[in-house]
Tab-separated table of C-alpha atoms and ligand atoms in Angstrom:
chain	number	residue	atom	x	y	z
F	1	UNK	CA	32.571	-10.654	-66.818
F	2	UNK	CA	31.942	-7.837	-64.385
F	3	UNK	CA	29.740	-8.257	-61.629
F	4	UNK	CA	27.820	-5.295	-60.410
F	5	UNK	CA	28.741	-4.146	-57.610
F	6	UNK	CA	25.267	-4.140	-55.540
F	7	UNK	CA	25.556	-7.851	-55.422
F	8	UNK	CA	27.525	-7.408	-52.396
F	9	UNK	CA	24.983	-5.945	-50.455
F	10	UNK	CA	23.075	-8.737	-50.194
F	11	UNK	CA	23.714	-11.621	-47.903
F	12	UNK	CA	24.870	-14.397	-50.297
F	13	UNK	CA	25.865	-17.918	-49.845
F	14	UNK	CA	29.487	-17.391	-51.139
F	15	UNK	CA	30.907	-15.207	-53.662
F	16	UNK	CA	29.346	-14.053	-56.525
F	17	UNK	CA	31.821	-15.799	-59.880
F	18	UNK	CA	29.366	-14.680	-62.641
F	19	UNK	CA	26.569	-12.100	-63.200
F	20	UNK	CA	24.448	-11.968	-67.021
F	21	UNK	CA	21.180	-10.407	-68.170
F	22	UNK	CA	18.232	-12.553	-67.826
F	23	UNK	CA	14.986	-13.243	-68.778
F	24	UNK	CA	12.176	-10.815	-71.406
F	25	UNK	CA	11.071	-8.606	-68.621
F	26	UNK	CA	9.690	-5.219	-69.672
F	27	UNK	CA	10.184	-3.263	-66.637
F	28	UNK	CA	12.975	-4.200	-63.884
F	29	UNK	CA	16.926	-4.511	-65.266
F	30	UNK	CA	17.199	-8.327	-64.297
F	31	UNK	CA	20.405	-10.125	-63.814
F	32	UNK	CA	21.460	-13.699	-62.701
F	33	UNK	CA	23.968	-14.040	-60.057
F	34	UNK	CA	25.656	-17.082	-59.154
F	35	UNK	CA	28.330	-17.740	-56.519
F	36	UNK	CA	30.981	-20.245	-56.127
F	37	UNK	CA	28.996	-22.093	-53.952
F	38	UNK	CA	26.871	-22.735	-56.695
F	39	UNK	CA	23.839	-20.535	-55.409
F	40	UNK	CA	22.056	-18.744	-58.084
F	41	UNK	CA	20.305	-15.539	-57.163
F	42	UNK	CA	18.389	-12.779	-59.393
F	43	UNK	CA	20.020	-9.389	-59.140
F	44	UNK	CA	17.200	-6.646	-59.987
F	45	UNK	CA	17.344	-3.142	-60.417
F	46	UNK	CA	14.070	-1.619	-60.090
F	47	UNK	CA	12.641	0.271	-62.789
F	48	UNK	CA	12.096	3.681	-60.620
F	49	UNK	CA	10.718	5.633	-63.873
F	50	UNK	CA	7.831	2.992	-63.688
F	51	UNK	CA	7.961	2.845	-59.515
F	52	UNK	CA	8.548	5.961	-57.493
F	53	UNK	CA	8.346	4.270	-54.824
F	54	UNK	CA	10.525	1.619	-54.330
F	55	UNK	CA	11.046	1.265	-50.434
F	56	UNK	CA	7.205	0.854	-50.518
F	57	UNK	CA	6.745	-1.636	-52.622
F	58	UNK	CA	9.801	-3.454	-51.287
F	59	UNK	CA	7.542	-3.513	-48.113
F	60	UNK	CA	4.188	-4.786	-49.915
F	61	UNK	CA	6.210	-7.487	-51.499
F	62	UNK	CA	8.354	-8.256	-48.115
F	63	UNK	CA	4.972	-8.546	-45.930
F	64	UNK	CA	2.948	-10.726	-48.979
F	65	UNK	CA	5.802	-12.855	-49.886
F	66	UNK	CA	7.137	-13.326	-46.085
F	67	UNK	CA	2.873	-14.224	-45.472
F	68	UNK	CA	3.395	-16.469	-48.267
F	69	UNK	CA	6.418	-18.252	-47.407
F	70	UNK	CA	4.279	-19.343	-43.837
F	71	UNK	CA	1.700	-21.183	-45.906
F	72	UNK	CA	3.542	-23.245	-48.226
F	73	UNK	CA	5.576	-26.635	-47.738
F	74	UNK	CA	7.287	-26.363	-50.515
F	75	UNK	CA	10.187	-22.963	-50.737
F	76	UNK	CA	9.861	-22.829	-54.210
F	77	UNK	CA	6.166	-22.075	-54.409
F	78	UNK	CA	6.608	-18.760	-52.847
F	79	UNK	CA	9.808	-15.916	-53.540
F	80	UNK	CA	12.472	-15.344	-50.956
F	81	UNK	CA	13.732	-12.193	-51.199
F	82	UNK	CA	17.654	-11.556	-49.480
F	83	UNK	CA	18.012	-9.170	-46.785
F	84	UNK	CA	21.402	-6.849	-47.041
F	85	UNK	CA	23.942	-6.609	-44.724
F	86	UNK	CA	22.293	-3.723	-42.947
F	87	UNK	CA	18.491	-5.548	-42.599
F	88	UNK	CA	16.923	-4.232	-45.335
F	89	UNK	CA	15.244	-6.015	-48.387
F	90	UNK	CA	16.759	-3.392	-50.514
F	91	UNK	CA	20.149	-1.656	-50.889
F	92	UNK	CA	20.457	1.836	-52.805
F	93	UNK	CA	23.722	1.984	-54.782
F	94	UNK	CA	25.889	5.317	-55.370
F	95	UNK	CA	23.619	6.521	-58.393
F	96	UNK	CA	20.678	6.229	-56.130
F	97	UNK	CA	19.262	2.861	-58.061
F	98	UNK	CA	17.224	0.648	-55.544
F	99	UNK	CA	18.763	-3.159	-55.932
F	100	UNK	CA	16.784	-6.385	-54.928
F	101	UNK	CA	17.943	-9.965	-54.366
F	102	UNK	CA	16.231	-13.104	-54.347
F	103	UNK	CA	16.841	-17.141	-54.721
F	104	UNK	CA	16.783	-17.905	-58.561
F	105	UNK	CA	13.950	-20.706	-58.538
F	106	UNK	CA	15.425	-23.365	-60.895
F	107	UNK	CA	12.293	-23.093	-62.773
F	108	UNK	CA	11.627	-21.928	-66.480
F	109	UNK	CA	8.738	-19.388	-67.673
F	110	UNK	CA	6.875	-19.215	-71.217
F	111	UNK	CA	6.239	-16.092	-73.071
F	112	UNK	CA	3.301	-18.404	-75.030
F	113	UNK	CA	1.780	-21.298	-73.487
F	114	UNK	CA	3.371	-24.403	-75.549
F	115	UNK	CA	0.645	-27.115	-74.404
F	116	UNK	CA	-2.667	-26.653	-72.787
F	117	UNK	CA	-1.502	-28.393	-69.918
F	118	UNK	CA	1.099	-25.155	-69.504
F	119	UNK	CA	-1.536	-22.331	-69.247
F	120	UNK	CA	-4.124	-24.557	-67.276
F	121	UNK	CA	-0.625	-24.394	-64.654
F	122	UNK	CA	-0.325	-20.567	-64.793
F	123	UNK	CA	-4.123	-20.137	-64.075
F	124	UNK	CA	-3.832	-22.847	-61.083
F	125	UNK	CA	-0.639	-20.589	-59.793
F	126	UNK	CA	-2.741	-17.439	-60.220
F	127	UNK	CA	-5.658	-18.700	-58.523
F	128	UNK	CA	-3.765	-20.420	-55.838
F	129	UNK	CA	-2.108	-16.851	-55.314
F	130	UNK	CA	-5.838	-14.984	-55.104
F	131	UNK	CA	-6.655	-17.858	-52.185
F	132	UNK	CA	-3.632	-18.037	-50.403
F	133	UNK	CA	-3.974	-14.038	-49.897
F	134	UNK	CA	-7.815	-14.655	-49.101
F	135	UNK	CA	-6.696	-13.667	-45.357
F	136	UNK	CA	-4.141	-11.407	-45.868
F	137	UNK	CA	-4.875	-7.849	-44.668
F	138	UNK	CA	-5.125	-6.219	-47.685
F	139	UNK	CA	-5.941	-2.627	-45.937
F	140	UNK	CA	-2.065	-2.357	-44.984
F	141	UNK	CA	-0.582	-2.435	-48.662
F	142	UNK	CA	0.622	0.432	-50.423
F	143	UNK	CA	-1.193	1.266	-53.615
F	144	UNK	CA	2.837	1.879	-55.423
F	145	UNK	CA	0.980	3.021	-58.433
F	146	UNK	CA	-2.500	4.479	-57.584
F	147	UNK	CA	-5.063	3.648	-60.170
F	148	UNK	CA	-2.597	1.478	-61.748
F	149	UNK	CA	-5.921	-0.590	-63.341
F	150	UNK	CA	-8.560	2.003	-63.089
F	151	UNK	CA	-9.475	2.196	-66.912
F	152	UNK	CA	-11.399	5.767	-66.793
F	153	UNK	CA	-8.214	7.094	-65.547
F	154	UNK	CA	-6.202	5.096	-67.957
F	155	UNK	CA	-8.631	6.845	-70.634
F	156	UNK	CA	-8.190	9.960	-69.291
F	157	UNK	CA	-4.258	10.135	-69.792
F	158	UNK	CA	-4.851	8.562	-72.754
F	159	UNK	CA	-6.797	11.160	-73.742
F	160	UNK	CA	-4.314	14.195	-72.200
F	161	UNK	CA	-1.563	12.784	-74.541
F	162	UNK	CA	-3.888	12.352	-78.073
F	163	UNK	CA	-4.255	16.378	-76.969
F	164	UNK	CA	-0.506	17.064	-76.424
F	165	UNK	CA	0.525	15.184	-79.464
F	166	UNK	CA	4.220	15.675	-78.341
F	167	UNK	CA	5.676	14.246	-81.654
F	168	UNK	CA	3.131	14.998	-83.641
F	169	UNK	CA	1.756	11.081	-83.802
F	170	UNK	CA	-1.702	11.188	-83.549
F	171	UNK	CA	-2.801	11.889	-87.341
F	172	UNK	CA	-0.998	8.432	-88.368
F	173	UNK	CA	-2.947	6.521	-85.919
F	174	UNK	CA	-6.612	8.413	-86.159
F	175	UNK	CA	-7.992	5.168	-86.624
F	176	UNK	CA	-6.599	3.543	-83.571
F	177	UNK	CA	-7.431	6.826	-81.491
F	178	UNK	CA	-11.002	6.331	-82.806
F	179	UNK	CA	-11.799	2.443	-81.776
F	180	UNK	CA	-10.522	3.390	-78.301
F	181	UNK	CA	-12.498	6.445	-77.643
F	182	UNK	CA	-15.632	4.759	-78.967
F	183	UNK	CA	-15.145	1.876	-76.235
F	184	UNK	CA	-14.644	4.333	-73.367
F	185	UNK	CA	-17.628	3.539	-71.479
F	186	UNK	CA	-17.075	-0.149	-71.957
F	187	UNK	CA	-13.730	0.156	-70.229
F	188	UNK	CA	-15.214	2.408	-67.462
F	189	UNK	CA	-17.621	-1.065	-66.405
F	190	UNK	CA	-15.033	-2.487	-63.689
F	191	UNK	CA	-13.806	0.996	-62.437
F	192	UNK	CA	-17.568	1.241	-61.662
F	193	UNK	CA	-18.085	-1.568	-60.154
F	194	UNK	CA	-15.083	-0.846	-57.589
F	195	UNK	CA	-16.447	2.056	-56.903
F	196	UNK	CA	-19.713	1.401	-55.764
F	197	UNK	CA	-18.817	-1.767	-54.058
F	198	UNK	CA	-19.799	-4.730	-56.115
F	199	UNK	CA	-16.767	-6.466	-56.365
F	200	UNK	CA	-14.845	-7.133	-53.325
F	201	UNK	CA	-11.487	-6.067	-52.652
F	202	UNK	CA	-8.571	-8.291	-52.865
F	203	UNK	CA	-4.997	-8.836	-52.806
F	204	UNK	CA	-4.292	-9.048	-56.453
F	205	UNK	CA	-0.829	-9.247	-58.872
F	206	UNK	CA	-2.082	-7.128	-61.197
F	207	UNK	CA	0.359	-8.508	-63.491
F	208	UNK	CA	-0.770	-11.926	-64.102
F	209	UNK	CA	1.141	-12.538	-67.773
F	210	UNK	CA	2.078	-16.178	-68.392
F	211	UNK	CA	5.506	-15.042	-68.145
F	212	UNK	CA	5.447	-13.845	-64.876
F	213	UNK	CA	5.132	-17.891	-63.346
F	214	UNK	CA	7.429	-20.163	-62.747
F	215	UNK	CA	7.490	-23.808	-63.713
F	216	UNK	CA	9.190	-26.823	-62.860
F	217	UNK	CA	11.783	-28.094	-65.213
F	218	UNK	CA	10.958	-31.712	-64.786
F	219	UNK	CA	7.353	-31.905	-64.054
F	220	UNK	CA	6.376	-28.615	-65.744
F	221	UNK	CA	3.384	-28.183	-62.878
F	222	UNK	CA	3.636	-23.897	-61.783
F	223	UNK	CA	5.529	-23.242	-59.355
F	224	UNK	CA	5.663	-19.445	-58.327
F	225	UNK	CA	4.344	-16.464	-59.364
F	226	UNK	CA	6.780	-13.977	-59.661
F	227	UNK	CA	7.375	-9.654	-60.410
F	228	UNK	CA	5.226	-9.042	-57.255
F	229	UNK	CA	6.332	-5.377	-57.980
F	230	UNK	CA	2.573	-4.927	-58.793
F	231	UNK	CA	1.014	-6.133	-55.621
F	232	UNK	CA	-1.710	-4.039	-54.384
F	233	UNK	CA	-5.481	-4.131	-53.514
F	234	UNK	CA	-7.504	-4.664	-56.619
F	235	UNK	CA	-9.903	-7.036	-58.256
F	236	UNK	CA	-9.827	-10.160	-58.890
F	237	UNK	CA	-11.375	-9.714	-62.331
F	238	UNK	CA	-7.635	-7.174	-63.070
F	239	UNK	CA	-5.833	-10.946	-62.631
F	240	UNK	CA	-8.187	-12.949	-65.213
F	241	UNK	CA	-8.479	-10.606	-67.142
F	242	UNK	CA	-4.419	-10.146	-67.974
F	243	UNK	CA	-4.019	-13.183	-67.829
F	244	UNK	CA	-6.616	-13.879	-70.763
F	245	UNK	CA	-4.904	-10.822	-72.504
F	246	UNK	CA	-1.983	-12.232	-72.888
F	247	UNK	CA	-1.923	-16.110	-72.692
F	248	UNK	CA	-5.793	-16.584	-74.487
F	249	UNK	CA	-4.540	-14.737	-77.723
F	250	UNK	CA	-3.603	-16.512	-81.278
F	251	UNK	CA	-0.655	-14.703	-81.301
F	252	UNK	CA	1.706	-12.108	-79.200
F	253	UNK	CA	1.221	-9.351	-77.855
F	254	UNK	CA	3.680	-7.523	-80.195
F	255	UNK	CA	2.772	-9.718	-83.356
F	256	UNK	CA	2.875	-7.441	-86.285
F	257	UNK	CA	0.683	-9.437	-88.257
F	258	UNK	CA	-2.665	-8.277	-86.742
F	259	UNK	CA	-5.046	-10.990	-89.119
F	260	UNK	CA	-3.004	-13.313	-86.752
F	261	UNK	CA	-4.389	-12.039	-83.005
F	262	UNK	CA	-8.019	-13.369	-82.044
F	263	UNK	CA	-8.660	-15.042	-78.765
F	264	UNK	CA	-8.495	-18.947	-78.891
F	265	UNK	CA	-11.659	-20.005	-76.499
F	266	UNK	CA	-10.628	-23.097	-76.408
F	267	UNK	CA	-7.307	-21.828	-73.976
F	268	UNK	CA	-9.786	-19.325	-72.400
F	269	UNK	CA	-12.042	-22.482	-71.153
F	270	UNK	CA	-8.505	-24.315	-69.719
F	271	UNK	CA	-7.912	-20.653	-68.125
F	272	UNK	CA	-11.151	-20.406	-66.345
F	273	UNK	CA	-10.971	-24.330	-65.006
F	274	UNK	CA	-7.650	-23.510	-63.604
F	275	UNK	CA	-8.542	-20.424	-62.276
F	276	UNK	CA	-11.704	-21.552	-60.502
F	277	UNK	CA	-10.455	-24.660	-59.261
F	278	UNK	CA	-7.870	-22.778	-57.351
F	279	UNK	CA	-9.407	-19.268	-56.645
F	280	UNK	CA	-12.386	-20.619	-54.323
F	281	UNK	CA	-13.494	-18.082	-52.804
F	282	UNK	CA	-14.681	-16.058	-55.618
F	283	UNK	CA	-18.433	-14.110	-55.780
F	284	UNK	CA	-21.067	-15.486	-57.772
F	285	UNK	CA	-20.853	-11.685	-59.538
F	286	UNK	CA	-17.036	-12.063	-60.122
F	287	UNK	CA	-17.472	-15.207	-61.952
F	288	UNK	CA	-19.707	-14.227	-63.928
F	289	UNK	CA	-18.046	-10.491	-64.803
F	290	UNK	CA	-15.178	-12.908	-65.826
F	291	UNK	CA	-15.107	-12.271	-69.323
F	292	UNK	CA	-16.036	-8.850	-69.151
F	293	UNK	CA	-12.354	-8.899	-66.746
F	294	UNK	CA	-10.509	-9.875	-69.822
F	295	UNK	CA	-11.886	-7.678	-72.294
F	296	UNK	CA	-11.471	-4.495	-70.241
F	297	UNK	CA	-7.892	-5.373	-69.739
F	298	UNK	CA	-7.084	-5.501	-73.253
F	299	UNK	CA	-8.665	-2.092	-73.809
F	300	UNK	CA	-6.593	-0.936	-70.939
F	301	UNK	CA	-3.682	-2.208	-72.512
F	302	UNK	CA	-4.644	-1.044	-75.814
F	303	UNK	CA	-4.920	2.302	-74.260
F	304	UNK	CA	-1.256	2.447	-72.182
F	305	UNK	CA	0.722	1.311	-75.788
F	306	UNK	CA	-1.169	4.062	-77.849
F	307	UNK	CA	-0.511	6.329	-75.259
F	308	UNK	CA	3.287	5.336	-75.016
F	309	UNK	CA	3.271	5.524	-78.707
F	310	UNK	CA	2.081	8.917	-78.828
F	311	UNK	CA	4.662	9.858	-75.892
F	312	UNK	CA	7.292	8.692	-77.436
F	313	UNK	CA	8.300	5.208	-75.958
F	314	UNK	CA	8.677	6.660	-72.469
F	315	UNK	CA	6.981	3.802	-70.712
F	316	UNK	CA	7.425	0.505	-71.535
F	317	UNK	CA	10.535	-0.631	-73.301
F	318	UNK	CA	10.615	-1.165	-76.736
F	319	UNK	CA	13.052	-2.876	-79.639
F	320	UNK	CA	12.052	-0.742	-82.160
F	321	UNK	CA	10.650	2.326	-83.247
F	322	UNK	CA	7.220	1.529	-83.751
F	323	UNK	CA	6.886	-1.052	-81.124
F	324	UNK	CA	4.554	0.084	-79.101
F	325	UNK	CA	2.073	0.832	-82.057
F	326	UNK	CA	2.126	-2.205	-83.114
F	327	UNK	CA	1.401	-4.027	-79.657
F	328	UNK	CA	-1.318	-1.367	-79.811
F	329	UNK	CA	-3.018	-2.381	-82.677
F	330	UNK	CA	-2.707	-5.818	-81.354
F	331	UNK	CA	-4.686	-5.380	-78.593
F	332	UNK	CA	-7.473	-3.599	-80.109
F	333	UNK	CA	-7.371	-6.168	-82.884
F	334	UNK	CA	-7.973	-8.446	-79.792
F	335	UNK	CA	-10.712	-6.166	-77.994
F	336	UNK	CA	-12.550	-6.950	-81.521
F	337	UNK	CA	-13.080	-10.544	-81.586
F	338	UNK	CA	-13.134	-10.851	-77.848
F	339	UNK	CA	-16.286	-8.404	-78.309
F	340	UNK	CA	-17.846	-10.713	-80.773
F	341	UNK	CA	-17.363	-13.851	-78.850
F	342	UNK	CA	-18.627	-12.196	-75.660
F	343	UNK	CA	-21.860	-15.062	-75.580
F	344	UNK	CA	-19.077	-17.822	-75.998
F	345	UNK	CA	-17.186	-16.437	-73.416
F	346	UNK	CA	-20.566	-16.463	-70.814
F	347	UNK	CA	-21.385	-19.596	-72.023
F	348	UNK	CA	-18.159	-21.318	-71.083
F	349	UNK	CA	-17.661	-19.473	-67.571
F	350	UNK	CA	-21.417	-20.418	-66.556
F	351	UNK	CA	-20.860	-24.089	-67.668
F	352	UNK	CA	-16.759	-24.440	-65.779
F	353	UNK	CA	-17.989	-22.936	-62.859
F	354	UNK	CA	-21.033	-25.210	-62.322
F	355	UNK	CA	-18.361	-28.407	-63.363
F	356	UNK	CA	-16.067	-27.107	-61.127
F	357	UNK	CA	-18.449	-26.717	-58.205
F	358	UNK	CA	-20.270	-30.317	-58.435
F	359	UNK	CA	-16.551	-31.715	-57.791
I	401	ADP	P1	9.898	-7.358	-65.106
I	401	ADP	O1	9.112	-6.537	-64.165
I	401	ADP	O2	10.910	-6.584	-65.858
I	401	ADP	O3	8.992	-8.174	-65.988
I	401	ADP	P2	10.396	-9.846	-63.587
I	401	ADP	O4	10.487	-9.776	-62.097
I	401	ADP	O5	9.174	-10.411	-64.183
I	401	ADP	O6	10.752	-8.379	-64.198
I	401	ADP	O7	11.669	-10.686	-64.074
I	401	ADP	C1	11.993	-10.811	-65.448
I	401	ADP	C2	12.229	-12.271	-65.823
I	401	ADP	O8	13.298	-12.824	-65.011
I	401	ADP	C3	11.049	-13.192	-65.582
I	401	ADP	O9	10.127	-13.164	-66.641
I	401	ADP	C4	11.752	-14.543	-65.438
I	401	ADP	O10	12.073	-15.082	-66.706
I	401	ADP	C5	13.045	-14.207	-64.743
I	401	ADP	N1	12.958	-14.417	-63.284
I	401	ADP	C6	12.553	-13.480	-62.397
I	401	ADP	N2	12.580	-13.974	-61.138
I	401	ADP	C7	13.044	-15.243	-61.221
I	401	ADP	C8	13.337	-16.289	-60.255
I	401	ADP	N3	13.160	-16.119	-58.937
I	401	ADP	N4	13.825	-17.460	-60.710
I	401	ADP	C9	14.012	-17.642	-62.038
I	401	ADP	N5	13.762	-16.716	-62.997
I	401	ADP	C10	13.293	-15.527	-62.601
I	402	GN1	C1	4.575	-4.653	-68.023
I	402	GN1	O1	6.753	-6.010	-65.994
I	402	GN1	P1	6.084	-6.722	-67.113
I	402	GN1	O2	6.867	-6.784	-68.384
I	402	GN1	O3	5.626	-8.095	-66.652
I	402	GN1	C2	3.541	-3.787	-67.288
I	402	GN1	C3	2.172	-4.454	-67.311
I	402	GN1	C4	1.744	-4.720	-68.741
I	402	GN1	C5	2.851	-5.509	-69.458
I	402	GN1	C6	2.539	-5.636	-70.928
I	402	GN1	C7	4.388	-2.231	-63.966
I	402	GN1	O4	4.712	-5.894	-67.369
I	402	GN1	O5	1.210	-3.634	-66.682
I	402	GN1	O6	0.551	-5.462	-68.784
I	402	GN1	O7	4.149	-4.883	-69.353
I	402	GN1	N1	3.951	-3.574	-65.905
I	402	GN1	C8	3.885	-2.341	-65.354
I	402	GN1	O8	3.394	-6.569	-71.504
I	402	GN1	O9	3.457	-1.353	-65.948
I	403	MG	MG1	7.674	-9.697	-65.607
């Protein structure tokens, strides 16, 4: 086994013995390290197609999870990134990659929620994230990818590549093109919003995915919340919403079977008690724009695959050819019934939240 050579830029405990891919991440090249002390680390390379800036966002997630690490008892509720040997939370190797180290949490993560009890965890480690940043100065983060969630942007590069057509994909998918375009002003509602100050500002993940929290091997209760990479000032409706996306759904996000995708509002109502039970500080307006969070995400999604699809797989990796199509047609098979069940989905946020404040 070869280990990669960055590894030894990083303060360790001991020397690094073995060094394997790990984990279903779409983004970052992840390894695990482990030395023969028996420390375990994750080795990352970051995805610098995807991040241009990587010394800035190693400083947003240096300051949040350093902030972080002051507020909780417990080390494994918060990341602890490695410095190198010359002070830095990132080393650059001889191609120019940016490297990362940080503890391996001996935790496990889901890419679908296998009990309720699972996803009611991720929305307590999502919402405990939104509170424990309540006070953090949000003002001195970088924004690493500017109007990463600001849907009438997303729509418009959506719409610069259905015109550019590179590979001459567009005609197959007409149809797909169509139920996007038709929803544009729907996505536009929490862009909006931001922009004439009706939702506050926050520290938000912007990446809330089941699979990006850890849990506890034993007592399965979330630990932390991890791929901070996206860690910027946003809403908190971006986080909900994701999270909805991808852990509310009947079926993945890449299922080919679209007849099998709807949104199961039974795991949407274990979602929102989590969420609101541990995100206190929310506005009476962000509650109830809740659901309206979680369908505009999955038109933003539905947008960024079609549009990858239409690039040519530039963007997000994919394991086959039509990949991103397919988790395109996904999400707007989801966008559909989450449209339809819109009342259900008021009904159930009005009636958690008033539950959740009489405790
Ligand atoms: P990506 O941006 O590519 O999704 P992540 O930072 O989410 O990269 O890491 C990919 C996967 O690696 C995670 O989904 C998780 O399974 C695993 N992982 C990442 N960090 C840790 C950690 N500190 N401890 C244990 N597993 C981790
Ligand atoms: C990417 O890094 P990962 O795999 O958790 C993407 C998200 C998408 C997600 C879709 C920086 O997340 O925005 O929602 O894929 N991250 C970035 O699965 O673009
Ligand atoms: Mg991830």
């Amino acid at each position: 086994m070869q280990i990669e050579k960055s590894a030894y830029a990083f303060r360790l405990d001991g020397n690094p013995i073995a060094c394997e891919v790990f984990g279903h991440g779409h983004i970052n090249h992840t390894l695990k390290l482990t030395t023969d002390t028996g420390s375990e680390y994750i080795l990352q390379k970051i995805n610098t197609y995807v991040f241009h800036d990587p010394v800035r966002l190693m400083a947003n997630v240096g300051s949040v999870t350093d902030f972080l690490r002051r507020k909780v008892d417990d080390p494994r509720l918060a990341l602890h990134y490695i410095s190198t040997y010359d002070d830095k939370y990132y080393h650059v190797d001889e191609n120019g990659e940016y490297w990362r180290a940080y503890d391996f949490v001996g935790g496990f993560c889901l890419d679908t929620p296998e009990s309720d009890e699972d996803f009611y965890q991720s929305a307590l480690a999502f919402g405990r994230f939104q509170q424990l940043l309540a006070d953090f100065p949000a003002e001195t983060l970088y924004e690493t990818i500017p109007e990463f969630h600001n849907t009438i942007d997303r729509y418009r590069q959506f719409k610069e590549s259905v015109a550019a057509d590179p590979l001459g994909r567009a005609a197959g998918v007409q149809e797909e093109i169509d139920f996007l375009l038709e929803r544009e002003e729907l996505g536009a509602t929490l862009q909006k919003m931001r922009e004439e100050n009706l939702l506050p500002l926050r520290v938000t993940h912007n990446d809330t995915k089941l699979n990006n929290v850890l849990l506890d091997r034993i007592t399965r209760k979330s630990l932390c919340v991890l791929d901070l990479d996206t860690v910027m000032p946003g809403l908190s409706l971006y986080d909900f919403g994701d999270s909805i996306r991808f852990g509310a759904a009947t079926a993945a996000e890449d299922e080919q079977d679209t007849s099998k995708m709807a949104l199961d509002l039974h795991l949407f109502e274990v979602y929102t008690r989590g969420y609101l039970e541990a995100a206190t500080s929310l506005t009476q307006r962000e509650i109830a724009m809740l659901p309206m969070g979680a369908i505009v995400m999955t038109l933003e999604l539905a947008t960024r695959f079609l549009k990858d699809y239409l690039d040519g797989d530039l963007y997000f990796k994919t394991q086959y050819p039509e990949h991103n199509l397919v988790r395109a047609r996904t999400q707007i098979r989801l966008v559909a019934d989450m449209q339809e069940k819109m009342e259900e989905m008021n009904r159930i946020v009005a009636q958690v939240s008033s539950q959740v404040r009489e405790k």
